[in-house]
């Protein structure tokens, strides 16, 4: 049995597979119906409307419906898309045992303890027939898949077959029924539409189940007489064929297998049995320890079965469906139907080679499991699970398979057999076999003679795989070892999940290790390259010619690039096993052993591969000639640092703008901003243009956003005095007093400043300004206005200086821009848009403002939102300030005042002289690679990645190594590490400090160079110092503070980096200490919280003494437990604590007290109170429930801190370290570069 999925729940009484989706319905004795995805292992939905147990459940073949029947006498029809019950059918008077939809008609058949079978029309929601005749409970009823028959089983010891052809005729042509005489009440006495065809008698007790064969005229039944009976029927009669005996309790359910000539039954004897129909004998038995089986269900299309038992259900296969195959030089060798066959990829011709004379037993999972081919000797090794693991060696005759005119003629070949697992060739005339009984690798020649024996590198080695001439890959539970057979030593080792298959690249330089839910890619020396995790089972894989690994899951063909990037190529209807990938063709075998060719689109992964290898000419071809598009490609290019490439795939202007800003392409950003025309977009464009020094585009962006203050300051620093004067006039039109005053300051216009102050009634300030700048006419005018309130400004005027704006050094059209090279992807490749007028800009960074304004059909640069009249007369009166680009133009008067055309920028000729006229794009100069980025690329330890600021990489490493799933508690440690790896050097006054990376292991004698690795905040010395503090607090009884320190140690340890293997061992020992003390202190604190519960407090005190503590702390815990149990009068247990305390050689005073207590306990032995504690049975304490887990009880561990938990806590976050996911797979702590070198 190959278990695919298992649940834990109340007793399962009904099961039904969905015909298309990977779903199964389970109806429980508790009244709940569960909908599970058995492929993902997740509960999709639950339905709870029945009162009492639900015994029957069935999916409709094509509609989104299922039907249930329960002990509340109700039949309910549900819609799983709407997630509710549609209606209820009432009519039965007792428990409903089974319900089933008809394959073709809108019927439901139900069996009930009211001794009737009812057929319902679920569309009209009425009962259309009642089948009466049984005189006891009807345990099941089901339609024949093709014929108009119903079979039922009852506790009256009979199986009945009912003919419902009359009901079908009535339903198909109901007009004929109108001419008939009215019948009696069919609901009470049963109608004439369904009649009994056969009554099968033979069981000695009540029959629990009966089922039709899907194609043959056979019926199988199971009963309380512990027998399974096989019946045959024809048009006139039915008779018993044989009886299958073997069950030792009531047979609950029995059915025919849809694909094989076998019968499957289950029973209350806690077993599932498989019977050979032809031999009428049992071939397999599967047992559970404590659970009785109640129900069986078979998938209508896939080779899957399900069985419900007392504590849940299992979904399983009877045998493996994966064909055995191997590939060599364009030819596939595989096993099918007792033949070794070949398939030529080039000619696509299938040909049988030799017959394999010994078939595997039916349903016993003993067919060919794997095979290897030796081209030098034309030999094949085929491995099977028969006899606990065996192999056969076939020497293929040279003329085998050459008779292509009659391919059905095959040659019987003599085979050499042997016992052992995983036979593989290791040389031209040698092969290796793993002998698990003696735990040895046996090397044999082609005559099947032993030539050498050696011990595997690991004691837990359970499989071997080919790894090149003279080498093997040896698999154990958590790693794979590269083993040199000749030298008899391990060459390399790689921590992996449990590996099921190994796929080498054609050049043997790369290997893919396939586990159940992961793919690990490594080189030929087992140096780890990348890991891809999958939620669906990984089934097979093959390398294509470009070095990309193409693999299949249950429902997808996917790819994995050398850097670990993966993606979906296409979906699959049924699982397949890839044998070869060539170009756009995937050659594969399906589960029936048929060769299939699937065409795939490799554009996506070839494009990513070209980017990865920096083959930009190929990337350019993909851009021009392919239809790559979509958010996934754009996100990938952004993630990998190629926003300029992503620009070519984007048509959405907002996305184009973001990409253009990211890669510094200011021209594309300008075009997109013009299309979007939003204030926030123009602001971002201005920021980016200012960063590049293109102040003309900055000016245009400020104009679009009407950011007058920034625009004035821009004119100041660029020395554009003329436009500053216009800005002051615009501020006056807008009645912006502060804007006018600032512009007057920028211009050094003292008279305008005085005028503004005077207009705003600031006469004192206006007077001081006029006096300071010797404006006599203004002074006299203000003195008249002030009268006797003229301020005394003599002291201020003595030191007065004229405030004039600084003069700009350069007055160019644009600031000097760096000369940059044209980007590879920006030369001749057109953008995503087809319209050449939409291509950004006119060709250079120094684009003129007139061109920008012209592109917007704009002659005035502000807008029409503010219609302001200028004070004064003549042309100035009535002038409007246009804010919309369409405002202002040819129709305006020539002397219309401060019109917006005055803000037009200088002509293009002054700016772009010497630049190419055609449209082209440039990328901004890239900054140097920060040291932190180099650290993250070179360092492979989590602590170094965190110090480099690469938190994502650090978290991925910690998740893979220690199974850490919750990083909240580690956030402050990550931030401290990142802060400690750099320093700020103060510069000149007014300048920002300079950031400097801090390297580890620096000395004054080192040559000047960037540090190779970051300085680390946490070291062994700090950990040891914290440990001493925690010990001291524990001794003082400050448990809460001590617990915080021990928890901090657990959080710091994953981020520590040490040098030697001895220090690695010290770190692991320190982790064990911190874990033990954390659990011990939590136990003691819980005991103090639960003072009122004396018994629980005593139990916790006892558990406290079983933590691995220092002698002084252990003696204190023993003294506490001794006192508690002595007061409880549990003298036997108190005596054990006394003896353990005396073994620690405590101080004389403590020893005297222990001996006195021991003497008192021995005089009056006994236990006054029963507690959950057994000192004689070794145990560990569950860190969640704080209860003992005794030896032999299954438990799970936290991969991070190794704390133990009860099995029900699997998948939760560890309560000891608050980081690890309990029960998760992890490779182990890596905290030293020496560990990476060893791998």
mmCIF file with all atom_site columns, C-alpha atoms in Angstrom, residues 706 708 730 732-735 862-871 876-884 887 899-900:
data_model
loop_
_atom_site.group_PDB
_atom_site.id
_atom_site.type_symbol
_atom_site.label_atom_id
_atom_site.label_alt_id
_atom_site.label_comp_id
_atom_site.label_asym_id
_atom_site.label_entity_id
_atom_site.label_seq_id
_atom_site.pdbx_PDB_ins_code
_atom_site.Cartn_x
_atom_site.Cartn_y
_atom_site.Cartn_z
_atom_site.occupancy
_atom_site.B_iso_or_equiv
_atom_site.pdbx_formal_charge
_atom_site.auth_seq_id
_atom_site.auth_comp_id
_atom_site.auth_asym_id
_atom_site.auth_atom_id
_atom_site.pdbx_PDB_model_num
ATOM 1  C CA . UNK A 1 706 ? 2.680  74.742 -10.163 1.00 0.00 ? 706 UNK A CA 1
ATOM 2  C CA . UNK A 1 708 ? 6.241  78.149 -7.577  1.00 0.00 ? 708 UNK A CA 1
ATOM 3  C CA . UNK A 1 730 ? 3.308  86.084 -11.208 1.00 0.00 ? 730 UNK A CA 1
ATOM 4  C CA . UNK A 1 732 ? 1.960  89.542 -7.429  1.00 0.00 ? 732 UNK A CA 1
ATOM 5  C CA . UNK A 1 733 ? -0.852 88.396 -9.747  1.00 0.00 ? 733 UNK A CA 1
ATOM 6  C CA . UNK A 1 734 ? -1.563 85.473 -7.440  1.00 0.00 ? 734 UNK A CA 1
ATOM 7  C CA . UNK A 1 735 ? -1.535 87.862 -4.429  1.00 0.00 ? 735 UNK A CA 1
ATOM 8  C CA . UNK A 1 862 ? 1.220  77.592 -16.201 1.00 0.00 ? 862 UNK A CA 1
ATOM 9  C CA . UNK A 1 863 ? -2.497 76.975 -16.496 1.00 0.00 ? 863 UNK A CA 1
ATOM 10 C CA . UNK A 1 864 ? -5.982 78.438 -16.531 1.00 0.00 ? 864 UNK A CA 1
ATOM 11 C CA . UNK A 1 865 ? -7.025 77.653 -12.988 1.00 0.00 ? 865 UNK A CA 1
ATOM 12 C CA . UNK A 1 866 ? -6.122 81.108 -11.670 1.00 0.00 ? 866 UNK A CA 1
ATOM 13 C CA . UNK A 1 867 ? -7.679 84.037 -13.542 1.00 0.00 ? 867 UNK A CA 1
ATOM 14 C CA . UNK A 1 868 ? -5.962 87.044 -11.960 1.00 0.00 ? 868 UNK A CA 1
ATOM 15 C CA . UNK A 1 869 ? -6.212 90.687 -13.063 1.00 0.00 ? 869 UNK A CA 1
ATOM 16 C CA . UNK A 1 870 ? -3.043 92.717 -12.846 1.00 0.00 ? 870 UNK A CA 1
ATOM 17 C CA . UNK A 1 871 ? -3.373 96.083 -11.183 1.00 0.00 ? 871 UNK A CA 1
ATOM 18 C CA . UNK A 1 876 ? -1.467 94.735 -17.962 1.00 0.00 ? 876 UNK A CA 1
ATOM 19 C CA . UNK A 1 877 ? -5.127 95.217 -17.098 1.00 0.00 ? 877 UNK A CA 1
ATOM 20 C CA . UNK A 1 878 ? -7.278 92.146 -17.366 1.00 0.00 ? 878 UNK A CA 1
ATOM 21 C CA . UNK A 1 879 ? -4.428 89.738 -18.106 1.00 0.00 ? 879 UNK A CA 1
ATOM 22 C CA . UNK A 1 880 ? -5.074 86.117 -17.129 1.00 0.00 ? 880 UNK A CA 1
ATOM 23 C CA . UNK A 1 881 ? -2.519 83.634 -15.957 1.00 0.00 ? 881 UNK A CA 1
ATOM 24 C CA . UNK A 1 882 ? -3.151 80.390 -17.858 1.00 0.00 ? 882 UNK A CA 1
ATOM 25 C CA . UNK A 1 883 ? -2.433 77.160 -15.985 1.00 0.00 ? 883 UNK A CA 1
ATOM 26 C CA . UNK A 1 884 ? -3.616 74.776 -18.668 1.00 0.00 ? 884 UNK A CA 1
ATOM 27 C CA . UNK A 1 887 ? -4.345 78.353 -22.656 1.00 0.00 ? 887 UNK A CA 1
ATOM 28 C CA . UNK A 1 899 ? 1.889  86.134 -20.583 1.00 0.00 ? 899 UNK A CA 1
ATOM 29 C CA . UNK A 1 900 ? 3.091  82.587 -20.063 1.00 0.00 ? 900 UNK A CA 1
#
